[in-house]
Short mmCIF file of C-alpha atoms in Angstrom, two decimals:
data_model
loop_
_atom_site.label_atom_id
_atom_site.label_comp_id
_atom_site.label_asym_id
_atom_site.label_seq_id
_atom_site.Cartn_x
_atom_site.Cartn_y
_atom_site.Cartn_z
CA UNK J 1 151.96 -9.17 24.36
CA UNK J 2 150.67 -6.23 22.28
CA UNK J 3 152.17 -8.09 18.79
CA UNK J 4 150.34 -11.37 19.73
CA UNK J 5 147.32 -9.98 20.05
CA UNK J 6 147.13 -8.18 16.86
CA UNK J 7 147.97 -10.89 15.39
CA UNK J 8 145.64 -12.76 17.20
CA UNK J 9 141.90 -12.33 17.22
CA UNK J 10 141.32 -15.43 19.28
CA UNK J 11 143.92 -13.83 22.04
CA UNK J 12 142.56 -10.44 21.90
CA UNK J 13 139.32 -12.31 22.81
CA UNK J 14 140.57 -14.33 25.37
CA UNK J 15 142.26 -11.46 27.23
CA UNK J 16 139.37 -9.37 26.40
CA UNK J 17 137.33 -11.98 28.56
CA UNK J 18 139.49 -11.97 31.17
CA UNK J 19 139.86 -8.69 31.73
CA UNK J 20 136.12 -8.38 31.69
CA UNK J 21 136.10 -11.51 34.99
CA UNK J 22 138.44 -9.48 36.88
CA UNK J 23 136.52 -6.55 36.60
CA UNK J 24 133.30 -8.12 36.69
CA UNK J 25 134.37 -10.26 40.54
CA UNK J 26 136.16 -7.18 42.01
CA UNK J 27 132.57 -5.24 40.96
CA UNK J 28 130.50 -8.12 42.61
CA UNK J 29 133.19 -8.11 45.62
CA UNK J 30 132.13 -5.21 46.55
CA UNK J 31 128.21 -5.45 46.39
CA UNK J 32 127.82 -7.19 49.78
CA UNK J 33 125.87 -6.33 52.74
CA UNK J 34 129.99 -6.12 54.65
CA UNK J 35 131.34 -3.80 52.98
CA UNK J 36 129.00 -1.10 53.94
CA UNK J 37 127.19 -0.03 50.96
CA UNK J 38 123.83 -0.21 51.19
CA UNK J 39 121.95 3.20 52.32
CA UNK J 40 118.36 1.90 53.78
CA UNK J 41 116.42 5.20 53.30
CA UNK J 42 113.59 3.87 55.79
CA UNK J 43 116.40 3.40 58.74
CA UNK J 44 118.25 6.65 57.48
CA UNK J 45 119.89 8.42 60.67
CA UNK J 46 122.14 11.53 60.68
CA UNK J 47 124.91 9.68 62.51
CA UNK J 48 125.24 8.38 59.06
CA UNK J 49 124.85 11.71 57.01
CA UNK J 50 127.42 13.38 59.71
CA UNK J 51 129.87 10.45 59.26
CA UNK J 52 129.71 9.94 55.75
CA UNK J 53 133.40 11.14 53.67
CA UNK J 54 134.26 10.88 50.17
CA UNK J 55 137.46 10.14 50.64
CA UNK J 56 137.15 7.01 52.70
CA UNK J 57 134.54 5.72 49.82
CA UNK J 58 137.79 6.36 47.80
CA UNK J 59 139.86 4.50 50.13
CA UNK J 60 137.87 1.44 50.27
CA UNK J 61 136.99 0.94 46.56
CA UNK J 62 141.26 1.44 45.85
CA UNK J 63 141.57 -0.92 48.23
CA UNK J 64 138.33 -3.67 47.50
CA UNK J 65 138.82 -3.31 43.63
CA UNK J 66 142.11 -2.06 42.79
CA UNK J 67 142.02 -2.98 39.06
CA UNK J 68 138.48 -0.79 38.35
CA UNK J 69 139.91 1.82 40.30
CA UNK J 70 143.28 1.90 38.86
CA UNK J 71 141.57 1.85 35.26
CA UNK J 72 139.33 4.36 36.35
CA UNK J 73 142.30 6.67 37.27
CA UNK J 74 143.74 6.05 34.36
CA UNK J 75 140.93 6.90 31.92
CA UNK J 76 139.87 10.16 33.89
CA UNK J 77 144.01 10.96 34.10
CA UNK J 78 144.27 10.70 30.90
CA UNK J 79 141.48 12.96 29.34
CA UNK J 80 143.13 15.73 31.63
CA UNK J 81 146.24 15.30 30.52
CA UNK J 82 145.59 15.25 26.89
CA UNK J 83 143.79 18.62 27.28
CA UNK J 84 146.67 19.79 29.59
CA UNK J 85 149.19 18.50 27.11
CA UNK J 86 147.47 20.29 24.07
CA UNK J 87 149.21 23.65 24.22
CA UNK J 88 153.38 22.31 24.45
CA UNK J 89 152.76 19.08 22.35
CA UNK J 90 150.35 18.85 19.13
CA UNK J 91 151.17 16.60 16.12
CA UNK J 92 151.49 18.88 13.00
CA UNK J 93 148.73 16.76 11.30
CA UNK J 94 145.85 17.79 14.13
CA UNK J 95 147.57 21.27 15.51
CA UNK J 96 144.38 22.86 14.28
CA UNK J 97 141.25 20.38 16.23
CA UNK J 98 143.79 20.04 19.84
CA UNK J 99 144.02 23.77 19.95
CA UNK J 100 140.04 24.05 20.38
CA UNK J 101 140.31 21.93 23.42
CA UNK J 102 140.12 23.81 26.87
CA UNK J 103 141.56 22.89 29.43
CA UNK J 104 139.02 21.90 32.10
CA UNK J 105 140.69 23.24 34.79
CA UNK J 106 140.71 27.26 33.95
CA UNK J 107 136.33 26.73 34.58
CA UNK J 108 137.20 25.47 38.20
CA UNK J 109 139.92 27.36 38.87
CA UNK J 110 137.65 30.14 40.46
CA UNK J 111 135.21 27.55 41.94
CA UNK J 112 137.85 25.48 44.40
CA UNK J 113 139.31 28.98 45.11
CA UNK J 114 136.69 30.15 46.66
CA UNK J 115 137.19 27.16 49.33
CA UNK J 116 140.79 28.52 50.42
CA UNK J 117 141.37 29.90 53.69
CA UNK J 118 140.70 33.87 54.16
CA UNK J 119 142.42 34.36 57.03
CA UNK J 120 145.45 36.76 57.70
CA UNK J 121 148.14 33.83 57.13
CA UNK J 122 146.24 32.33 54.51
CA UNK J 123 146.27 35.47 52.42
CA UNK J 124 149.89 36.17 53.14
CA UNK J 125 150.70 32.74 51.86
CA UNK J 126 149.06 33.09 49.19
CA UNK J 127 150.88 36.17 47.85
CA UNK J 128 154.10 35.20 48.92
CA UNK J 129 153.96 31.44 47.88
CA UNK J 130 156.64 30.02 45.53
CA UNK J 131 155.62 29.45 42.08
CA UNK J 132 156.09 25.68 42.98
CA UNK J 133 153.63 25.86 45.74
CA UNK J 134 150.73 27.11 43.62
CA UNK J 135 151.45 24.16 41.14
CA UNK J 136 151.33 21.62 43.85
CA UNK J 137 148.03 23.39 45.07
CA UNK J 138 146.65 23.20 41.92
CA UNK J 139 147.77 19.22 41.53
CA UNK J 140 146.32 18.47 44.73
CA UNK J 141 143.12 20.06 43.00
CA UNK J 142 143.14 17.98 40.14
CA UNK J 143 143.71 14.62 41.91
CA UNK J 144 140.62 15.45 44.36
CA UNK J 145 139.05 16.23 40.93
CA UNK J 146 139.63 12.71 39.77
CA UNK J 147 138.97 11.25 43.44
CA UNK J 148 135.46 12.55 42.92
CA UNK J 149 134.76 11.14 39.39
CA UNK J 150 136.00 7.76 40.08
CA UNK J 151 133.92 7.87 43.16
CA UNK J 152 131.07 8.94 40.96
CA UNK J 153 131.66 6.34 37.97
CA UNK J 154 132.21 3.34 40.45
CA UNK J 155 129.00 4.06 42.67
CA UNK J 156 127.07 4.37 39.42
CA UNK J 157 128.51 1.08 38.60
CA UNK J 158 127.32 -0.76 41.92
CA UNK J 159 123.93 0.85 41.76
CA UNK J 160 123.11 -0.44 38.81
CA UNK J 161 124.10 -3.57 39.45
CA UNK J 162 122.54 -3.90 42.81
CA UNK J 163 120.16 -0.69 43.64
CA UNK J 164 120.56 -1.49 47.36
CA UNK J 165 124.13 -0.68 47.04
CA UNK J 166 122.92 3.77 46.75
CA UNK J 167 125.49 5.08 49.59
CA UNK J 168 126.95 8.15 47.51
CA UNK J 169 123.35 8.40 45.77
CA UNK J 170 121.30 8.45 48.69
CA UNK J 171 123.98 11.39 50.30
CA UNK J 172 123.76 13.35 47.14
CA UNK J 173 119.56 13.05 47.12
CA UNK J 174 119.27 14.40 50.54
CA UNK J 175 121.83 16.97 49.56
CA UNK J 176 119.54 17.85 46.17
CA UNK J 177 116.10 17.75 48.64
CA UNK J 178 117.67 20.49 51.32
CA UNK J 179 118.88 22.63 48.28
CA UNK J 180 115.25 22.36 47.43
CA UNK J 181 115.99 20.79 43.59
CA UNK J 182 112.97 20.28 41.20
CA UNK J 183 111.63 16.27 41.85
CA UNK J 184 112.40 16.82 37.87
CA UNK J 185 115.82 16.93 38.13
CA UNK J 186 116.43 14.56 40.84
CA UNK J 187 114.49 11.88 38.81
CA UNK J 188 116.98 12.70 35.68
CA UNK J 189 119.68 11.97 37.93
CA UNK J 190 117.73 8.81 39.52
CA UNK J 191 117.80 7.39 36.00
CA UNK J 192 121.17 8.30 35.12
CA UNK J 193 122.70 6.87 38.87
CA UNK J 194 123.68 9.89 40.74
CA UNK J 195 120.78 9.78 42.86
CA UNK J 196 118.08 8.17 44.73
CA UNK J 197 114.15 8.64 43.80
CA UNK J 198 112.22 11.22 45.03
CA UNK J 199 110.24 8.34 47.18
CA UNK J 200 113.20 7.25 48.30
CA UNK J 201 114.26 11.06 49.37
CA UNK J 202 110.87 11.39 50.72
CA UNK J 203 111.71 8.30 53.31
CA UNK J 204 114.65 9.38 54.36
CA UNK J 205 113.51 12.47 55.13
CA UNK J 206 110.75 10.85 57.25
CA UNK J 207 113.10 8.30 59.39
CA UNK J 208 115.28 11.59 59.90
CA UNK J 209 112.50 13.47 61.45
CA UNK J 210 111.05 10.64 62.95
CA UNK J 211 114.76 10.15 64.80
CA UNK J 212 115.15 14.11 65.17
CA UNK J 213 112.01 14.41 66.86
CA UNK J 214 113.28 11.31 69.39
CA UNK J 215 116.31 13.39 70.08
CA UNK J 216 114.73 16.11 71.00
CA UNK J 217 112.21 14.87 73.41
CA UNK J 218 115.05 12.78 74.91
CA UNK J 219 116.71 15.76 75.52
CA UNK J 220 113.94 17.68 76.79
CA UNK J 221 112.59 14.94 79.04
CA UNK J 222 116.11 15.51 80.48
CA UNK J 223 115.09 18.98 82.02
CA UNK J 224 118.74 19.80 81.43
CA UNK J 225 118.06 20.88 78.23
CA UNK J 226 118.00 24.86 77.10
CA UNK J 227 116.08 26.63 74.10
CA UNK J 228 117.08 29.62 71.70
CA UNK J 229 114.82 30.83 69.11
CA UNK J 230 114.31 33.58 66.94
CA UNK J 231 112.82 34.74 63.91
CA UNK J 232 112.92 34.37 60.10
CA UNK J 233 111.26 35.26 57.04
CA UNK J 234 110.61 33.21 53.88
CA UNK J 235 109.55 34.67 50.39
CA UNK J 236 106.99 32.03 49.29
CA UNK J 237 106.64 32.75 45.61
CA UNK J 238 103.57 31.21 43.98
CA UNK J 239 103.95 29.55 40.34
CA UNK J 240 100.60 31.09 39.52
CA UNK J 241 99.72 34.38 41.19
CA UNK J 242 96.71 35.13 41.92
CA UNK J 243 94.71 38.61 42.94
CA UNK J 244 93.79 37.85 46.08
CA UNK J 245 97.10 36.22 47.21
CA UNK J 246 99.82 38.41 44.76
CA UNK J 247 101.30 40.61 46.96
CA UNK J 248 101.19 38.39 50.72
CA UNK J 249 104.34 35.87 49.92
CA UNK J 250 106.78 36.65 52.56
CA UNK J 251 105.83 34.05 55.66
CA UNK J 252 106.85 34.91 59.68
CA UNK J 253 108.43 31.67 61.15
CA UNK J 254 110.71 31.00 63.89
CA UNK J 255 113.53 28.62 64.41
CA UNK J 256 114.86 26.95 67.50
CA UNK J 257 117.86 25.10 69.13
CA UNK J 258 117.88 22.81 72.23
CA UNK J 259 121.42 22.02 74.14
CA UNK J 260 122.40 20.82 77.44
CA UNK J 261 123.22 22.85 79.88
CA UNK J 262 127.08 21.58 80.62
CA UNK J 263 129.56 21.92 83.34
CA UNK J 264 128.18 20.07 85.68
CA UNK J 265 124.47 21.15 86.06
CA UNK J 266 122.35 18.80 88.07
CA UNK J 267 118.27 18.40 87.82
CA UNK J 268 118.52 19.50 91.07
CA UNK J 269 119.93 22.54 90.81
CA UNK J 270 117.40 23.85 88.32
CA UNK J 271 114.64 22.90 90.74
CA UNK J 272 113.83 25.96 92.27
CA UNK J 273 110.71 27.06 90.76
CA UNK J 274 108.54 28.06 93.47
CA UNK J 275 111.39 30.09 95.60
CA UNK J 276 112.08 32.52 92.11
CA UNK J 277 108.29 33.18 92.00
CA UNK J 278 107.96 33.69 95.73
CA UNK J 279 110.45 36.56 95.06
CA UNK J 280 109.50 37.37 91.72
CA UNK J 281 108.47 40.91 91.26
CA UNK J 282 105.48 39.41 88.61
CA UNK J 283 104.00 38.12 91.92
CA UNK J 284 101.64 40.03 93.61
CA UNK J 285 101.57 38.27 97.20
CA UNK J 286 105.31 38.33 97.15
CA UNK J 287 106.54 39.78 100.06
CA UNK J 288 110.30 39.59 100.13
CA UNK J 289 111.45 40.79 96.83
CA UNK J 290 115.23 41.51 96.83
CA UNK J 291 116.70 44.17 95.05
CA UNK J 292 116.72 44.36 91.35
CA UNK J 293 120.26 43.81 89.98
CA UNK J 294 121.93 45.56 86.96
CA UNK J 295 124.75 45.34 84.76
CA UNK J 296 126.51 47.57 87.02
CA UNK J 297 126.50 44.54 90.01
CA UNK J 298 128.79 42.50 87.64
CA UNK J 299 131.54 44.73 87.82
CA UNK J 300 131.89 43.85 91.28
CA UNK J 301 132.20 40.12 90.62
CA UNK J 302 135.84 40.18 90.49
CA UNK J 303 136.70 43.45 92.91
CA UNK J 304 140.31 45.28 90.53
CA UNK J 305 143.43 45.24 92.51
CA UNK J 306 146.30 47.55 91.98
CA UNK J 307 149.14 46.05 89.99
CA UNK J 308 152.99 46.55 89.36
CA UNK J 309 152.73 47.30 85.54
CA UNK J 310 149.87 50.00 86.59
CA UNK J 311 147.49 48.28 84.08
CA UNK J 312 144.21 47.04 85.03
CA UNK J 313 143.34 43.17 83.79
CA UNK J 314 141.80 44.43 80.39
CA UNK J 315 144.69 46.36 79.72
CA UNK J 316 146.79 43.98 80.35
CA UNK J 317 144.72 41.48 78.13
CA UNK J 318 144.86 43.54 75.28
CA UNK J 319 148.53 43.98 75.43
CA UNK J 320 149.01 40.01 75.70
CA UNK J 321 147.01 39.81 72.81
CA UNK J 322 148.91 42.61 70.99
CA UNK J 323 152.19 40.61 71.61
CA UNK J 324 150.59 37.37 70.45
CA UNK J 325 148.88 38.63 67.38
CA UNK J 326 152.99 40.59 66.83
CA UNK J 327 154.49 37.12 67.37
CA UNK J 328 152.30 35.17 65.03
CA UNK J 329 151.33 37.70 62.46
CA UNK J 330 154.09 39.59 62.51
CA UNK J 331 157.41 39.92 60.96
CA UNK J 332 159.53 36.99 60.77
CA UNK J 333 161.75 38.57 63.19
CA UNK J 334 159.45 38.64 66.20
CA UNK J 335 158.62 34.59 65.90
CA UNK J 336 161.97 34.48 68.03
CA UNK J 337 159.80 35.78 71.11
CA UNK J 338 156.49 33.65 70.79
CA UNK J 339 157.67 30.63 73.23
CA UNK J 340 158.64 33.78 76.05
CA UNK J 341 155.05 34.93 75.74
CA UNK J 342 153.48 33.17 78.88
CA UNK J 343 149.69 32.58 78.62
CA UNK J 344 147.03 34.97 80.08
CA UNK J 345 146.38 35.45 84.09
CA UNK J 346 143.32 33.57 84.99
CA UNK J 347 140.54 34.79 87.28
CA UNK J 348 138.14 32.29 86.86
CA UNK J 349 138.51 30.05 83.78
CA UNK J 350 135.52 27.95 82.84
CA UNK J 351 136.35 24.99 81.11
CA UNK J 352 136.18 24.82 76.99
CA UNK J 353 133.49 22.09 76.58
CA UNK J 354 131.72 21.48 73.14
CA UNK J 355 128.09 21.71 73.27
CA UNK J 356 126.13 19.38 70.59
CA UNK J 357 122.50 21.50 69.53
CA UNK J 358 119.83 19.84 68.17
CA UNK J 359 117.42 21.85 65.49
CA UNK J 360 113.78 21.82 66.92
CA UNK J 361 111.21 21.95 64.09
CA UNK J 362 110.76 25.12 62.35
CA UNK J 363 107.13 26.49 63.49
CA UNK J 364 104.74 28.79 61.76
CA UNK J 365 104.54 31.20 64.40
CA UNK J 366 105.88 34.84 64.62
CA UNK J 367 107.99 35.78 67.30
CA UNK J 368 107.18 39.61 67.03
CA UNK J 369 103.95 39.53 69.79
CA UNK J 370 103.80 38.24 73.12
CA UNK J 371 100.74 35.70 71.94
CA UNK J 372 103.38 35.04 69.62
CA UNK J 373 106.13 34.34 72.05
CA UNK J 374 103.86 32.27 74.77
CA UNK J 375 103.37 30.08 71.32
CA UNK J 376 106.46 29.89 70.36
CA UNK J 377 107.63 28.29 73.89
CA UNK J 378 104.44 26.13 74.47
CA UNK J 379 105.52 24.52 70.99
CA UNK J 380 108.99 24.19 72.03
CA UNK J 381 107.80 22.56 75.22
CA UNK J 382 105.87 19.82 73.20
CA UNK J 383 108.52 19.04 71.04
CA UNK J 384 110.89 18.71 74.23
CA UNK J 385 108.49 16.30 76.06
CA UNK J 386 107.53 18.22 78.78
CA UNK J 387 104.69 20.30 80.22
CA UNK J 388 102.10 19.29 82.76
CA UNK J 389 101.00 15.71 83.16
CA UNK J 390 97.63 16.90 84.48
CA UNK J 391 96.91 19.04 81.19
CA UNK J 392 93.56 17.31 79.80
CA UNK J 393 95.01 19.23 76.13
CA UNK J 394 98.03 17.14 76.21
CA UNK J 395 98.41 14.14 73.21
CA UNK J 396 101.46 12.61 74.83
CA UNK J 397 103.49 11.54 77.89
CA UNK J 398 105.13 14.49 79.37
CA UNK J 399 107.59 15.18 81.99
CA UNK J 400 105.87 16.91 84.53
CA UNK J 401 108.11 20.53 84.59
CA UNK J 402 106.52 22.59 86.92
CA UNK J 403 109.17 22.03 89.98
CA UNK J 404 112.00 22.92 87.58
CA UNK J 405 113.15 26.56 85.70
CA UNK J 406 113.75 26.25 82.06
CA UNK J 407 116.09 28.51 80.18
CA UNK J 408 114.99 30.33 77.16
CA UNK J 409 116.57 32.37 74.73
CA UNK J 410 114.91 34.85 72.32
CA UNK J 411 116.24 37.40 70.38
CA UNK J 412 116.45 41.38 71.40
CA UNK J 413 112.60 42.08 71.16
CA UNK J 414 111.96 39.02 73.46
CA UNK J 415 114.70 39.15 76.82
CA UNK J 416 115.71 36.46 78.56
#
């Protein structure tokens, strides 16, 4: 094939041309609305954000245009390997140029190590690993490398040929607006085809608040919803100082989280408003106020009885957890023992549930006064969607709370 077409022109055209269909129909194959492409920054949602994977945009472009891709690998193999192959093979006629070339993996050596594990095993593993482990590490490396950059090449690709099709660009925009990038930059890498337009960031920042600020409200409206706050601090430095304004830069705000109360709480059981202020101690016509508990009462929760080993139960924890920790991070010889370790006595397990939390608006309030605090949770309270229906001040439908006990969490200056 390779001798007809240099001697050929005409072939080298025609397969030329060909080669340039197949591309060109895999390319267009994978522009439509089906195969899940297209990033609509007015409908943005975080479902989409939370879902969205590299390596299954990988997947379906090997598998929905396998000649691009395969080039692709090829091309981006290729340039590594030549640098790789630089130091044990070099022509005596260019030994001189191919020794200049660096090898592109000692500059991200450092980087992708900082991603390994740090825990006890994974350091041991690392010191003790084969010197064929830590070359298949580093090969896995490389081919995510290339994963990335064909990703990268072939999304550029679609874009530009339909700028509906923006999935990876419109990720890597929202990603550029939360690391709070110069519009600048983002609109060099709009024009090159890494990312979306600022406008474009700018709606899908909108449709994500918009559906944010539904979530939380549904959840609030829920009364089965619980709120933690607290405090933080941001240095807002001014391009141009001025002499009023040069030294007052660092800004008091306060953050907040709602999630559901779990395990079986009912609206019913947090309606019992009016019997904890009838025996409130804040109320001054209270007449039966019960006796003020401390942390001392919660020793008594679970009254200590005597057993054979002598031990009480957190000294019998801590040896279980001695064993186990001796078992697994142990010496090899001690491995033997791990399936005779029986699991921990149980007083009163509750059940491991995973609690979704939804970020309420950051608020310009500070947390550090009790005006401030009696802010912070009537701003909460609007964003859940609930308060008193009867408030003239109120803008919007609100679930009427004042049956029901909320639960709020501040940090040590505010108690619970």
């Amino acid at each position: 094939m390779s001798v007809l077409v240099n001697r050929s022109p005409s072939a080298c055209k025609w397969v030329e041309n060909w080669i340039k269909k197949e591309f060109d129909m895999e390319v267009e194959n994978m522009l439509s609305r089906e195969k899940g492409w297209q990033f609509k920054a007015v409908h943005a949602s975080a479902q989409q954000i939370e879902r969205f994977q590299i390596e299954e945009m990988a997947e379906k472009m090997a598998k929905h245009a396998p000649k691009v891709w395969g080039v692709l690998g090829s091309l981006v193999s290729d340039q590594r390997s030549l640098a790789r192959g630089n130091k044990t093979n070099i022509q005596d006629g260019s030994r001189e140029d191919r020794m200049e070339v660096d090898d592109p993996e000692d500059d991200i050596e450092d980087y992708w190590s900082s991603f390994d594990t740090v825990d006890l095993e994974g350091i041991i593993e690392s010191l003790t690993a084969t010197p064929l482990i830590k070359q298949n590490l580093k090969e896995k490396r490389r081919n995510s490398i290339i994963q990335i950059k064909k990703v990268v090449i072939l999304s550029i690709i679609m874009q530009s040929r339909n700028q509906k099709t923006n999935t990876l660009e419109s990720i890597i925009g929202i990603f550029l607006h939360s690391c709070k990038t110069p519009e600048k930059v983002i609109e060099a890498l709009a024009h090159m085809g890494i990312s979306i337009s600022t406008s474009s960031i700018h709606r899908a920042i909108t449709a994500l608040s918009a559906e944010s600020a539904k979530g939380l409200r549904d959840l609030g409206q829920t009364l089965l919803a619980s709120y933690a706050y607290d405090n933080f601090d941001v240095d807002l430095k001014m391009a141009v100082p001025t002499v009023e304004r040069s030294t007052d830069t660092l800004k008091h705000l306060t953050s907040a989280l709602l999630f559901p109360l779990q395990h079986g709480v009912m609206q019913e059981d947090m309606r019992c408003s009016e019997q904890l202020w009838r025996n409130s101690r804040l109320n001054p016509e209270a007449v039966d106020v019960p006796a003020e508990k401390t942390w001392k009462d919660l020793l008594g929760l679970h009254p200590e009885a005597k057993h054979s080993s002598g031990l009480t139960r957190r000294e019998r924890f801590n040896a279980w957890m001695f064993l186990r920790d001796l078992c697994d991070h142990g010496p090899e010889y001690f491995k033997q023992f791990r399936s005779k370790l029986q699991e921990p006595e149980v007083i009163e397990q509750i059940p491991i549930i995973k609690t979704p939390t939804l970020p309420a608006r950051a608020m310009d309030l500070s947390n550090s006064t009790v005006s401030g605090n009696i802010e912070t949770i009537k701003n909460l309270a609007a964003q859940g969607g609930i308060g008193d229906p009867d408030d003239p001040e109120e803008m919007f439908e609100v679930t009427d709370l004042r049956e029901h006990v909320l639960l709020f969490h501040g940090d040590l200056g505010t108690g619970d």
